[in-house]
Coordinates of C-alpha atoms in Angstrom, one line a residue:
M1 CA -10.0 -20.2 3.8
G2 CA -7.9 -20.0 7.0
A3 CA -4.6 -18.2 7.5
A4 CA -1.3 -20.0 6.9
V5 CA 2.3 -19.1 6.9
A6 CA 3.4 -18.0 3.5
D7 CA 4.9 -21.2 2.0
E8 CA 6.6 -22.6 5.1
G9 CA 8.7 -24.9 2.8
F10 CA 10.4 -22.0 1.1
D11 CA 14.1 -22.3 1.5
F12 CA 16.5 -19.4 0.7
R13 CA 18.8 -20.3 -2.1
P14 CA 22.4 -19.0 -1.6
G15 CA 24.3 -17.3 -4.4
A16 CA 23.9 -14.3 -6.6
Q17 CA 20.4 -12.9 -6.4
V18 CA 19.0 -12.1 -9.9
P19 CA 16.1 -9.7 -9.8
L20 CA 12.9 -11.6 -10.8
M21 CA 11.1 -8.4 -11.9
G22 CA 12.6 -5.7 -14.0
S23 CA 12.4 -2.2 -12.7
A24 CA 11.8 -0.7 -16.1
G25 CA 8.3 0.8 -16.6
Q26 CA 7.1 0.5 -13.0
T27 CA 9.3 2.8 -10.9
A28 CA 6.7 5.6 -10.3
A29 CA 4.3 3.6 -8.3
T30 CA 7.1 1.8 -6.4
F31 CA 8.8 5.1 -5.4
A32 CA 5.5 6.8 -4.6
I33 CA 4.6 4.1 -2.1
A34 CA 8.2 4.0 -0.8
S35 CA 8.2 7.8 -0.2
A36 CA 5.6 7.2 2.6
A37 CA 8.5 5.9 4.8
Y38 CA 10.1 9.3 4.8
R39 CA 7.0 11.5 5.3
D40 CA 6.4 13.7 8.3
D41 CA 2.6 14.2 7.9
P42 CA 0.2 13.2 10.7
A43 CA -0.3 9.4 10.7
T44 CA -4.1 9.8 10.5
K45 CA -3.6 11.2 7.0
I46 CA -3.2 7.6 5.7
A47 CA -7.0 7.4 5.9
D48 CA -7.2 9.8 2.9
A49 CA -5.7 7.0 0.8
N50 CA -8.3 4.4 1.7
N51 CA -10.4 3.0 -1.2
E52 CA -13.7 1.3 -1.5
W53 CA -12.5 -2.1 -0.5
H54 CA -9.3 -1.8 1.5
Q55 CA -9.1 0.6 4.5
S56 CA -6.2 1.1 6.8
E57 CA -6.5 3.0 10.1
V58 CA -4.4 4.4 12.9
K59 CA -5.3 3.5 16.4
E60 CA -6.0 6.5 18.6
P61 CA -3.0 7.3 20.9
K62 CA -3.5 7.2 24.6
W63 CA -0.6 9.6 25.1
A64 CA -0.3 12.3 22.4
L65 CA 3.5 12.7 22.9
L66 CA 4.0 9.0 22.0
A67 CA 2.0 9.1 18.7
P68 CA 4.0 8.4 15.6
N69 CA 3.9 10.4 12.4
L70 CA 3.0 8.9 9.0
G71 CA 6.6 7.9 8.1
E72 CA 7.3 6.2 11.4
A73 CA 3.9 4.4 11.5
F74 CA 4.2 3.3 7.9
S75 CA 7.8 2.0 8.1
Q76 CA 7.1 0.1 11.3
A77 CA 3.8 -1.5 10.0
V78 CA 5.3 -2.5 6.7
Q79 CA 8.4 -4.0 8.2
Q80 CA 6.5 -6.1 10.7
R81 CA 4.0 -7.3 8.2
M82 CA 6.4 -8.1 5.3
L83 CA 9.5 -9.3 7.1
D84 CA 8.2 -11.4 9.9
G85 CA 9.5 -14.9 9.6
K86 CA 6.1 -16.3 10.5
R87 CA 4.0 -13.8 8.6
K88 CA 0.8 -14.5 6.8
A89 CA 0.7 -14.8 3.0
L90 CA 0.9 -11.5 1.1
I91 CA -1.0 -10.4 -2.0
Q92 CA 1.2 -9.7 -5.0
S93 CA 1.9 -6.1 -5.8
F94 CA 1.6 -5.9 -9.5
G95 CA 3.2 -2.9 -11.1
T96 CA 5.5 -2.4 -8.1
E97 CA 8.5 -3.9 -6.5
P98 CA 7.7 -4.6 -2.9
Q99 CA 11.3 -5.4 -1.9
V100 CA 12.3 -1.8 -2.9
V101 CA 9.6 -0.4 -0.7
V102 CA 10.6 -2.5 2.2
E103 CA 14.2 -1.5 1.7
H104 CA 13.3 2.2 1.9
C105 CA 11.3 1.5 5.1
L106 CA 14.4 -0.1 6.6
A107 CA 16.6 2.8 5.4
A108 CA 14.2 5.3 6.9
T109 CA 14.1 3.4 10.2
R110 CA 17.9 3.3 10.3
I111 CA 18.1 7.1 9.8
R112 CA 15.6 7.6 12.6
R113 CA 17.5 5.2 14.9
Q114 CA 20.7 7.1 14.5
R115 CA 18.8 10.3 15.5
D116 CA 17.1 8.5 18.4
S117 CA 20.4 7.2 19.7
M118 CA 21.6 10.9 20.1
L119 CA 18.2 12.0 21.5
S120 CA 18.3 9.2 24.0
V121 CA 21.5 10.5 25.5
L122 CA 20.0 14.0 25.7
T123 CA 16.9 12.7 27.3
L124 CA 18.9 10.9 29.9
V125 CA 21.3 13.8 30.7
F126 CA 18.8 16.7 30.5
G127 CA 15.6 14.8 31.3
V128 CA 15.9 11.8 33.6
L129 CA 18.7 13.3 35.7
F130 CA 16.4 16.3 36.2
L131 CA 13.2 14.4 36.5
P132 CA 10.9 16.9 38.4
G133 CA 11.2 19.6 35.8
F134 CA 11.2 17.2 32.9
L135 CA 7.9 15.7 34.0
L136 CA 6.4 19.1 34.4
W137 CA 7.4 20.2 30.9
A138 CA 6.4 16.9 29.4
A139 CA 2.9 17.2 31.0
A140 CA 2.5 20.7 29.6
F141 CA 3.5 19.7 26.1
E142 CA 1.2 16.6 26.4
L143 CA -1.8 18.8 27.2
R144 CA -0.9 21.2 24.5
R145 CA -0.5 18.5 21.9
R146 CA -3.8 16.8 22.9
N147 CA -5.7 20.1 22.4
T148 CA -4.0 20.8 19.2
N149 CA -5.1 17.4 17.9
K150 CA -8.7 18.1 19.0
V151 CA -8.7 21.4 17.1
M152 CA -7.3 19.7 14.0
R153 CA -9.9 17.0 14.1
A154 CA -12.7 19.6 14.6
E155 CA -11.5 21.6 11.7
S156 CA -11.3 18.5 9.5
Q157 CA -14.8 17.5 10.4
A158 CA -16.1 21.0 9.8
K159 CA -14.4 21.1 6.4
E160 CA -15.8 17.6 5.5
A161 CA -19.3 18.6 6.5
L162 CA -19.1 21.7 4.3
D163 CA -17.6 19.8 1.3
K164 CA -20.2 17.1 1.4
N165 CA -23.1 19.7 1.7
K166 CA -24.4 18.1 4.8
P167 CA -27.6 19.5 6.4
A168 CA -27.4 23.0 8.0
K169 CA -28.1 21.6 11.5
E170 CA -25.2 19.1 11.3
Q171 CA -22.9 21.8 9.9
S172 CA -23.9 24.1 12.8
E173 CA -23.2 21.4 15.4
T174 CA -19.8 20.7 13.8
R175 CA -18.9 24.4 13.9
K176 CA -19.9 24.5 17.6
A177 CA -17.6 21.6 18.3
E178 CA -14.8 23.3 16.5
R179 CA -15.3 26.5 18.5
S180 CA -15.4 24.5 21.7
A181 CA -12.1 22.7 20.8
R182 CA -10.5 26.1 20.1
R183 CA -11.7 27.5 23.5
Q184 CA -10.4 24.5 25.3
A185 CA -7.0 24.8 23.5
A186 CA -6.9 28.5 24.5
L187 CA -7.6 27.7 28.1
T188 CA -5.0 25.1 28.2
T189 CA -2.4 27.4 26.7
T190 CA -3.3 30.0 29.3
A191 CA -3.0 27.5 32.1
V192 CA 0.4 26.4 30.9
C193 CA 1.6 30.1 30.8
V194 CA 0.3 30.6 34.4
V195 CA 2.2 27.5 35.5
A196 CA 5.3 28.8 33.7
V197 CA 5.1 32.1 35.5
V198 CA 4.5 30.4 38.9
A199 CA 7.5 28.2 38.2
A200 CA 9.6 31.2 37.4
I201 CA 8.6 32.9 40.7
V202 CA 9.4 29.8 42.6
L203 CA 12.8 29.5 41.0
V204 CA 13.7 33.0 42.1
K205 CA 12.5 32.5 45.7
M206 CA 12.8 28.8 46.4
P207 CA 11.1 27.6 49.6
L208 CA 13.9 25.0 50.1
A209 CA 17.5 25.8 50.8
G210 CA 20.8 24.3 50.1
G211 CA 21.6 21.8 47.3
W212 CA 18.0 20.6 46.8
A213 CA 17.0 24.2 46.0
W214 CA 19.7 24.5 43.3
Y215 CA 18.7 21.0 42.0
L216 CA 15.1 22.0 41.6
R217 CA 16.1 25.2 39.9
A218 CA 18.3 23.3 37.5
S219 CA 15.5 20.7 36.9
F220 CA 13.4 23.4 35.3
V221 CA 16.2 24.9 33.2
A222 CA 18.0 21.8 32.0
P223 CA 15.1 20.4 29.9
I224 CA 15.0 23.7 28.0
I225 CA 18.7 23.4 27.2
G226 CA 18.3 19.8 26.1
G227 CA 15.2 20.7 24.1
V228 CA 17.1 23.4 22.1
W229 CA 19.9 20.9 21.4
A230 CA 17.4 18.1 20.5
R231 CA 15.7 20.5 18.1
Q232 CA 18.9 21.0 16.1
I233 CA 19.4 17.2 15.8
C234 CA 15.8 16.7 14.7
L235 CA 16.0 19.4 12.2
R236 CA 19.0 17.8 10.4
T237 CA 17.3 14.5 10.3
A238 CA 14.0 16.0 9.1
S239 CA 15.8 17.8 6.2
D240 CA 17.5 14.5 5.2
L241 CA 14.2 12.6 5.3
R242 CA 12.5 15.3 3.2
D243 CA 15.4 15.2 0.6
R244 CA 14.9 11.5 0.2
W245 CA 11.1 11.9 0.0
S246 CA 11.4 14.5 -2.8
G247 CA 14.2 12.5 -4.5
L248 CA 12.0 9.4 -4.8
L249 CA 9.2 11.4 -6.3
A250 CA 11.6 13.1 -8.7
G251 CA 12.8 9.7 -10.1
G252 CA 14.4 7.8 -7.4
G253 CA 17.8 9.5 -7.2
V254 CA 18.2 8.4 -3.6
G255 CA 18.9 4.7 -2.9
A256 CA 18.1 2.8 0.2
K257 CA 21.1 2.0 2.3
I258 CA 20.6 -1.1 4.5
P259 CA 24.0 -2.5 5.6
E260 CA 22.3 -4.5 8.3
A261 CA 21.0 -6.8 5.5
V262 CA 24.5 -7.8 4.4
P263 CA 26.1 -10.4 6.7
G264 CA 29.7 -9.7 7.4
S265 CA 30.4 -13.1 8.9
P266 CA 28.7 -16.5 9.2
G267 CA 27.7 -15.7 12.8
E268 CA 25.5 -12.7 12.0
T269 CA 22.2 -14.5 12.1
A270 CA 20.1 -11.3 12.3
A271 CA 21.5 -10.0 9.0
E272 CA 21.2 -13.4 7.4
Q273 CA 17.6 -13.8 8.5
L274 CA 16.8 -10.3 7.1
R275 CA 18.4 -11.2 3.8
Q276 CA 16.4 -14.4 3.6
N277 CA 13.1 -12.6 4.4
L278 CA 13.8 -10.1 1.6
A279 CA 14.5 -13.0 -0.8
K280 CA 11.3 -14.7 0.3
L281 CA 9.4 -11.5 -0.3
S282 CA 10.7 -11.3 -3.9
A283 CA 9.9 -15.0 -4.5
E284 CA 6.3 -14.6 -3.3
Q285 CA 5.9 -11.6 -5.6
Q286 CA 6.4 -14.0 -8.5
S287 CA 3.7 -16.5 -7.4
N288 CA 1.2 -17.5 -10.0
S289 CA -1.5 -18.2 -7.3
V290 CA -4.1 -15.4 -6.8
F291 CA -7.3 -15.0 -4.9
Y292 CA -10.8 -14.0 -5.9
A293 CA -12.7 -12.2 -3.2
G294 CA -16.2 -11.7 -4.7
P295 CA -17.0 -8.0 -5.4
K296 CA -13.4 -7.1 -4.6
G297 CA -12.3 -9.0 -7.7
I298 CA -9.0 -10.8 -7.9
L299 CA -6.9 -9.3 -5.1
G300 CA -4.0 -7.3 -6.5
M301 CA -5.4 -7.2 -10.1
G302 CA -8.3 -4.8 -9.4
T303 CA -12.0 -5.3 -10.0
R304 CA -13.3 -7.0 -13.1
W305 CA -14.8 -4.3 -15.4
G306 CA -15.8 -6.4 -18.4
S307 CA -16.6 -10.0 -19.4
W308 CA -17.1 -11.5 -22.9
Q309 CA -18.1 -15.1 -23.4
L310 CA -18.1 -17.3 -26.5
A311 CA -20.0 -20.6 -26.0
E312 CA -21.2 -22.9 -28.7
D313 CA -21.7 -26.6 -29.2
L314 CA -18.9 -28.9 -30.6
V315 CA -20.2 -30.2 -33.8
P316 CA -18.1 -32.2 -36.4
S317 CA -17.3 -30.2 -39.6
E318 CA -18.2 -33.2 -41.7
A319 CA -21.3 -35.4 -41.2
G320 CA -20.5 -38.9 -40.2
K321 CA -17.1 -38.1 -38.9
E322 CA -16.0 -37.6 -35.3
I323 CA -14.1 -34.7 -33.7
H324 CA -10.4 -35.3 -33.2
P325 CA -9.9 -35.5 -29.4
F326 CA -8.4 -32.4 -27.7
R327 CA -8.5 -30.8 -24.3
S328 CA -8.9 -27.3 -22.8
W329 CA -5.1 -27.2 -22.4
T330 CA -4.7 -27.6 -26.2
V331 CA -6.7 -24.5 -26.8
I332 CA -5.0 -22.5 -24.0
R333 CA -1.5 -23.3 -25.4
A334 CA -2.5 -22.1 -28.9
I335 CA -3.9 -18.9 -27.4
Q336 CA -0.8 -18.4 -25.3
D337 CA 1.5 -18.6 -28.4
Q338 CA -0.6 -15.9 -30.1
L339 CA -0.8 -13.6 -27.1
A340 CA 3.0 -13.5 -26.9
M341 CA 3.0 -11.8 -30.3
L342 CA 0.6 -9.0 -29.4
E343 CA 3.5 -6.4 -29.6
R344 CA 3.8 -7.2 -33.3
G345 CA 1.7 -5.4 -35.9
P346 CA 1.5 -4.6 -39.6
L347 CA 2.1 -0.9 -39.0
H348 CA 5.0 0.9 -37.3
T349 CA 2.9 3.0 -35.0
G350 CA 4.0 2.0 -31.5
G351 CA 1.2 -0.1 -30.1
F352 CA 1.4 -2.6 -27.3
P353 CA 4.6 -2.9 -25.3
K354 CA 5.8 -6.5 -24.6
P355 CA 3.1 -8.1 -22.4
K356 CA 3.6 -10.6 -19.5
V357 CA 1.8 -13.8 -20.4
D358 CA 1.4 -16.3 -17.6
H359 CA -0.8 -19.0 -16.2
W360 CA -2.7 -18.1 -13.0
I361 CA -4.4 -20.4 -10.5
V362 CA -7.3 -18.5 -8.9
T363 CA -8.6 -19.6 -5.5
P364 CA -11.9 -18.3 -4.2
I365 CA -12.1 -16.7 -0.7
A366 CA -14.8 -15.0 1.3
E367 CA -15.3 -11.3 0.5
K368 CA -14.5 -10.3 4.1
A369 CA -11.6 -12.8 4.6
K370 CA -8.7 -11.4 6.6
A371 CA -6.1 -13.9 5.5
V372 CA -5.3 -16.2 2.5
S373 CA -3.5 -19.6 2.3
R374 CA -1.3 -20.3 -0.7
P375 CA -1.1 -23.8 -2.1
S376 CA 1.8 -25.9 -0.8
G377 CA 3.3 -29.3 -1.3
E378 CA 5.2 -31.1 -4.0
D379 CA 3.2 -29.3 -6.7
V380 CA 4.6 -25.9 -5.6
D381 CA 8.1 -24.7 -6.1
A382 CA 9.1 -21.4 -4.5
F383 CA 5.5 -20.1 -4.4
R384 CA 4.9 -21.1 -8.0
I385 CA 2.5 -23.9 -9.0
R386 CA 4.3 -26.4 -11.3
P387 CA 3.3 -26.7 -15.0
H388 CA 1.9 -30.2 -14.7
E389 CA -0.4 -29.1 -11.9
I390 CA -1.5 -26.1 -13.9
E391 CA -2.3 -28.4 -16.8
R392 CA -4.3 -30.7 -14.6
I393 CA -6.4 -27.9 -13.1
C394 CA -7.0 -26.5 -16.6
N395 CA -8.4 -29.8 -17.9
E396 CA -10.2 -31.2 -14.9
Q397 CA -11.3 -28.4 -12.4
Q398 CA -14.0 -26.7 -14.5
F399 CA -17.1 -27.3 -12.4
G400 CA -17.7 -27.3 -8.6
S401 CA -15.3 -26.4 -5.8
G402 CA -11.6 -25.9 -6.1
E403 CA -9.1 -23.6 -7.9
R404 CA -9.6 -22.5 -11.5
H405 CA -7.1 -21.9 -14.2
Y406 CA -6.8 -18.7 -16.2
L407 CA -4.4 -17.6 -18.8
G408 CA -3.4 -14.0 -18.3
V409 CA -1.9 -11.3 -20.4
Q410 CA -0.7 -8.3 -18.3
F411 CA 0.4 -4.8 -19.3
T412 CA 2.2 -2.5 -16.8
L413 CA 1.8 1.1 -18.0
W414 CA 2.3 4.6 -16.8
D415 CA 5.4 3.7 -14.9
G416 CA 3.5 1.1 -12.9
Q417 CA 0.6 3.4 -12.1
L418 CA -1.8 1.3 -14.4
V419 CA -1.9 -2.5 -14.5
I420 CA -4.2 -4.0 -17.2
T421 CA -4.8 -7.7 -17.0
M422 CA -6.9 -9.7 -19.4
L423 CA -7.7 -13.3 -18.2
I424 CA -8.8 -16.1 -20.5
T425 CA -10.4 -19.4 -19.4
V426 CA -11.5 -22.3 -21.5
T427 CA -14.1 -24.8 -20.2
V428 CA -15.8 -27.8 -21.8
L429 CA -19.1 -29.0 -20.3
H430 CA -20.9 -31.9 -22.1
E431 CA -20.7 -30.7 -25.8
T432 CA -20.4 -27.0 -25.1
L433 CA -17.0 -25.2 -25.3
R434 CA -16.9 -21.8 -23.6
I435 CA -14.1 -19.2 -24.0
E436 CA -14.3 -16.4 -21.5
V437 CA -12.3 -13.2 -21.6
T438 CA -12.4 -10.8 -18.6
G439 CA -10.8 -7.4 -18.1
H440 CA -9.2 -6.2 -14.9
A441 CA -7.7 -2.8 -14.2
L442 CA -5.7 -1.7 -11.2
G443 CA -5.5 2.1 -11.1
P444 CA -2.8 4.6 -9.9
V445 CA -1.7 4.8 -6.2
N446 CA -3.6 7.4 -4.2
S447 CA -2.5 11.0 -4.7
L448 CA -1.4 11.1 -1.0
F449 CA 1.7 9.1 -2.0
T450 CA 2.6 11.3 -5.0
S451 CA 2.4 14.7 -3.1
K452 CA 5.8 16.4 -2.7
P453 CA 7.0 17.9 0.5
E454 CA 5.9 21.5 1.1
P455 CA 6.9 24.1 3.6
K456 CA 4.9 24.1 6.8
T457 CA 2.7 27.3 6.8
K458 CA 0.0 28.9 8.9
E459 CA -2.6 31.4 7.8
V460 CA -2.4 34.6 9.9
S461 CA -3.9 38.0 9.8
K462 CA -1.8 40.9 8.5
P463 CA -0.6 43.3 11.2
L464 CA -2.1 46.5 9.7
A465 CA -5.0 44.9 7.9
S466 CA -6.7 42.3 10.1
W467 CA -9.3 41.5 7.5
E468 CA -6.6 40.2 5.2
T469 CA -4.6 37.0 5.7
T470 CA -1.2 35.8 4.7
Q471 CA 0.8 32.6 4.8
R472 CA 3.5 32.4 7.5
T473 CA 6.3 29.8 7.0
L474 CA 6.7 27.7 10.2
P475 CA 9.9 25.9 11.2
L476 CA 10.3 22.4 9.9
V477 CA 10.7 21.1 13.5
D478 CA 8.9 23.1 16.2
A479 CA 9.2 22.7 19.9
D480 CA 6.3 20.3 20.1
E481 CA 7.9 18.0 17.5
A482 CA 11.3 18.1 19.2
V483 CA 9.7 17.1 22.6
R484 CA 7.7 14.3 21.0
L485 CA 10.8 12.8 19.4
A486 CA 12.9 13.2 22.5
V487 CA 10.3 11.4 24.6
R488 CA 9.9 8.6 22.1
A489 CA 13.6 8.1 21.4
P490 CA 14.6 5.9 24.4
L491 CA 11.6 3.7 23.8
T492 CA 12.4 3.1 20.1
M493 CA 15.8 1.5 21.0
F494 CA 14.4 -1.5 22.8
G495 CA 11.9 -4.3 21.9
M496 CA 9.8 -3.8 25.0
G497 CA 9.8 -0.1 24.4
R498 CA 8.4 -0.7 20.9
S499 CA 5.5 -2.7 22.4
F500 CA 4.8 0.1 24.9
L501 CA 4.9 2.7 22.1
D502 CA 2.4 0.7 20.0
A503 CA 0.1 0.3 23.1
K504 CA 0.2 3.9 24.3
G505 CA 1.0 5.9 21.2
G506 CA -1.1 4.0 18.6
K507 CA 0.0 2.3 15.4
L508 CA -1.0 1.8 11.8
V509 CA -3.3 -1.1 11.2
L510 CA -2.9 -2.4 7.6
P511 CA -5.9 -3.8 5.6
E512 CA -6.0 -7.5 5.3
P513 CA -5.3 -9.5 3.1
F514 CA -2.4 -7.1 2.6
G515 CA -0.6 -6.2 -0.5
L516 CA 1.3 -2.9 -1.0
R517 CA -0.2 -2.1 -4.4
H518 CA -3.9 -2.8 -4.2
A519 CA -4.3 -1.5 -0.6
W520 CA -4.0 2.1 -1.8
A521 CA -5.0 2.0 -5.4
D522 CA -7.6 4.3 -7.0
Q523 CA -9.9 3.4 -9.9
P524 CA -8.4 4.2 -13.3
W525 CA -11.7 5.6 -14.7
R526 CA -11.1 9.1 -13.3
H527 CA -8.1 9.4 -15.5
R528 CA -9.2 9.8 -19.2
F529 CA -6.0 8.4 -20.8
M530 CA -5.7 5.5 -18.4
A531 CA -9.4 4.6 -18.9
D532 CA -8.8 4.7 -22.7
D533 CA -5.8 2.4 -22.4
A534 CA -7.8 -0.2 -20.4
L535 CA -10.7 -0.1 -22.8
R536 CA -8.6 -0.2 -26.0
T537 CA -6.8 -3.3 -24.7
A538 CA -9.9 -5.5 -24.8
T539 CA -10.6 -5.5 -28.5
P540 CA -7.3 -6.8 -29.9
V541 CA -6.9 -9.3 -27.1
L542 CA -10.4 -10.7 -27.6
R543 CA -9.8 -11.1 -31.3
V544 CA -6.5 -12.8 -30.9
V545 CA -8.0 -15.2 -28.4
H546 CA -10.9 -16.1 -30.7
A547 CA -8.7 -16.4 -33.8
A548 CA -6.3 -18.8 -32.1
A549 CA -9.2 -20.9 -30.6
L550 CA -11.0 -21.1 -34.0
R551 CA -7.8 -22.3 -35.6
V552 CA -7.5 -25.1 -33.0
L553 CA -11.1 -26.1 -33.5
A554 CA -10.8 -26.3 -37.3
D555 CA -7.6 -28.4 -37.0
H556 CA -9.5 -30.9 -34.8
G557 CA -12.5 -31.2 -37.2
V558 CA -15.0 -28.9 -35.4
D559 CA -17.6 -26.9 -37.3
T560 CA -16.5 -23.3 -36.6
E561 CA -19.4 -21.5 -38.3
K562 CA -21.4 -20.8 -35.1
F563 CA -18.2 -20.0 -33.3
G564 CA -17.2 -17.5 -36.0
N565 CA -20.6 -15.8 -36.0
R566 CA -20.6 -15.5 -32.2
S567 CA -17.1 -14.1 -32.3
G568 CA -18.2 -11.5 -34.8
V569 CA -21.0 -10.4 -32.5
L570 CA -18.6 -10.1 -29.5
S571 CA -16.1 -8.1 -31.6
G572 CA -18.8 -5.5 -31.9
L573 CA -19.9 -5.6 -28.3
V574 CA -16.3 -5.3 -27.0
Q575 CA -16.1 -1.8 -28.6
D576 CA -18.6 -0.4 -26.1
A577 CA -16.6 2.2 -24.2
S578 CA -18.4 1.7 -20.9
P579 CA -16.6 -0.2 -18.1
R580 CA -18.9 -2.0 -15.7
K581 CA -18.7 -3.6 -12.3
A582 CA -18.8 -7.1 -13.7
D583 CA -18.1 -8.7 -10.3
V584 CA -21.3 -7.2 -8.7
Y585 CA -24.2 -9.4 -9.7
D586 CA -27.5 -7.6 -9.5
A587 CA -29.7 -10.7 -8.7

């Protein structure tokens, strides 16, 4: 299905904005993803969070000094993807609040822009005005950073080859590449030192005379003064960003401040447009239209791990009488009423929290589709398909092409880290009624997003015992990082500069179709308690569905004996504690 703008007919409704999704019970996953906006890790680390179906990547930078870190790349990519007025449709982020994540990306960008505005002045005064020396120092740091990146990649590849127990020959070649990268880095450092010594000699005995001689001398010294000052500015901002990072993971004590999203007057079109885009994002999050992508399952809900089907013939309960007419929607409504009472039980032992029961329209797309198109027209209101269209699809579109109707009951658990969805569909073909219940589970966000900030350290040998090593704490912002930020700062302040940064410094490419939650979700089966919760949900839901359906059939004069027998068999099968890849058909 081709790409389309997400509900082009959506119109921002003025007035008080009432949150459509409560924040209770789903803050951990939201804040974990939002913390990526404040992180200072290398941007390539996002690859560690890739899962089996959705993989993001960072384009290799052409100039190492222009490469973004993880927080910069994440904030920029998420804002462009989710706030663009002509963006493609998004996948719902069940268990999270995408607007909160975007707001933190905006807040992080605002903090960095304040830092960059000061760095831009320093770069102009101590860099551009003393261009010869500035270019020489920038070239030296560019070479140093490139070789540092090569060493880091070589070390990572060597560690990966060792961890995966690759063949000895491949491990040997990887170690050789690592040693080669280290030698090259050492030679580059030596060359930079030689250049620095030569520059010092030239400064003492300059071949030129007069004002130009003093200008050249100053051009080598001024960038150093500006670099020291820039480092202090960067250090204050880095500490602030890390405080917000740790605050989010500790429970969200730090709020996102985005005054640019609050128009101060009717003429502030940029602020008004931003506020409308945020409202549009929240409205699309509540859409009841989802997409099935083959083995990937229903995007945003996770892969299907179980399927139970009850299918029997519709036979009158009394010979010579006819069945009272009913439709699939009649059965679905009865099931919906019973699912809404899942939180009630005969014993006071906790049990289910209040579930979200809703009707979903599922659209099939290709497994490798890069975009989705949401339904539009008079049957859609603010991204939600209207009830009369839902009822029509439920009763009529049960065979052949087109969307399908599912009734869903969804539990958001573990502070949003686990989303369990059970989907029910009822179909009638000829004289056979089929009730299908499927289980979907979306696991926790990758551990990359839940890691707290740690001091930067380096393993070094002890002075008097070289065979022993110890951890040395490094400064939060070193000279390399200060130079990188000072060089990038003027380019971040202008639109054309941003395009140049993306082209020369690389950027984060998000997986499509994109949704904040499912893009970096792990499988829940590695977590014992999460797996137990998913498996335990199936039995009571299945039995409630069957009981409600049998009651409707009996009320309409259908013989329920075979249905009851089959329901009893399924009640035994559903207790099998083995999740399966139900969307992967081994044909």
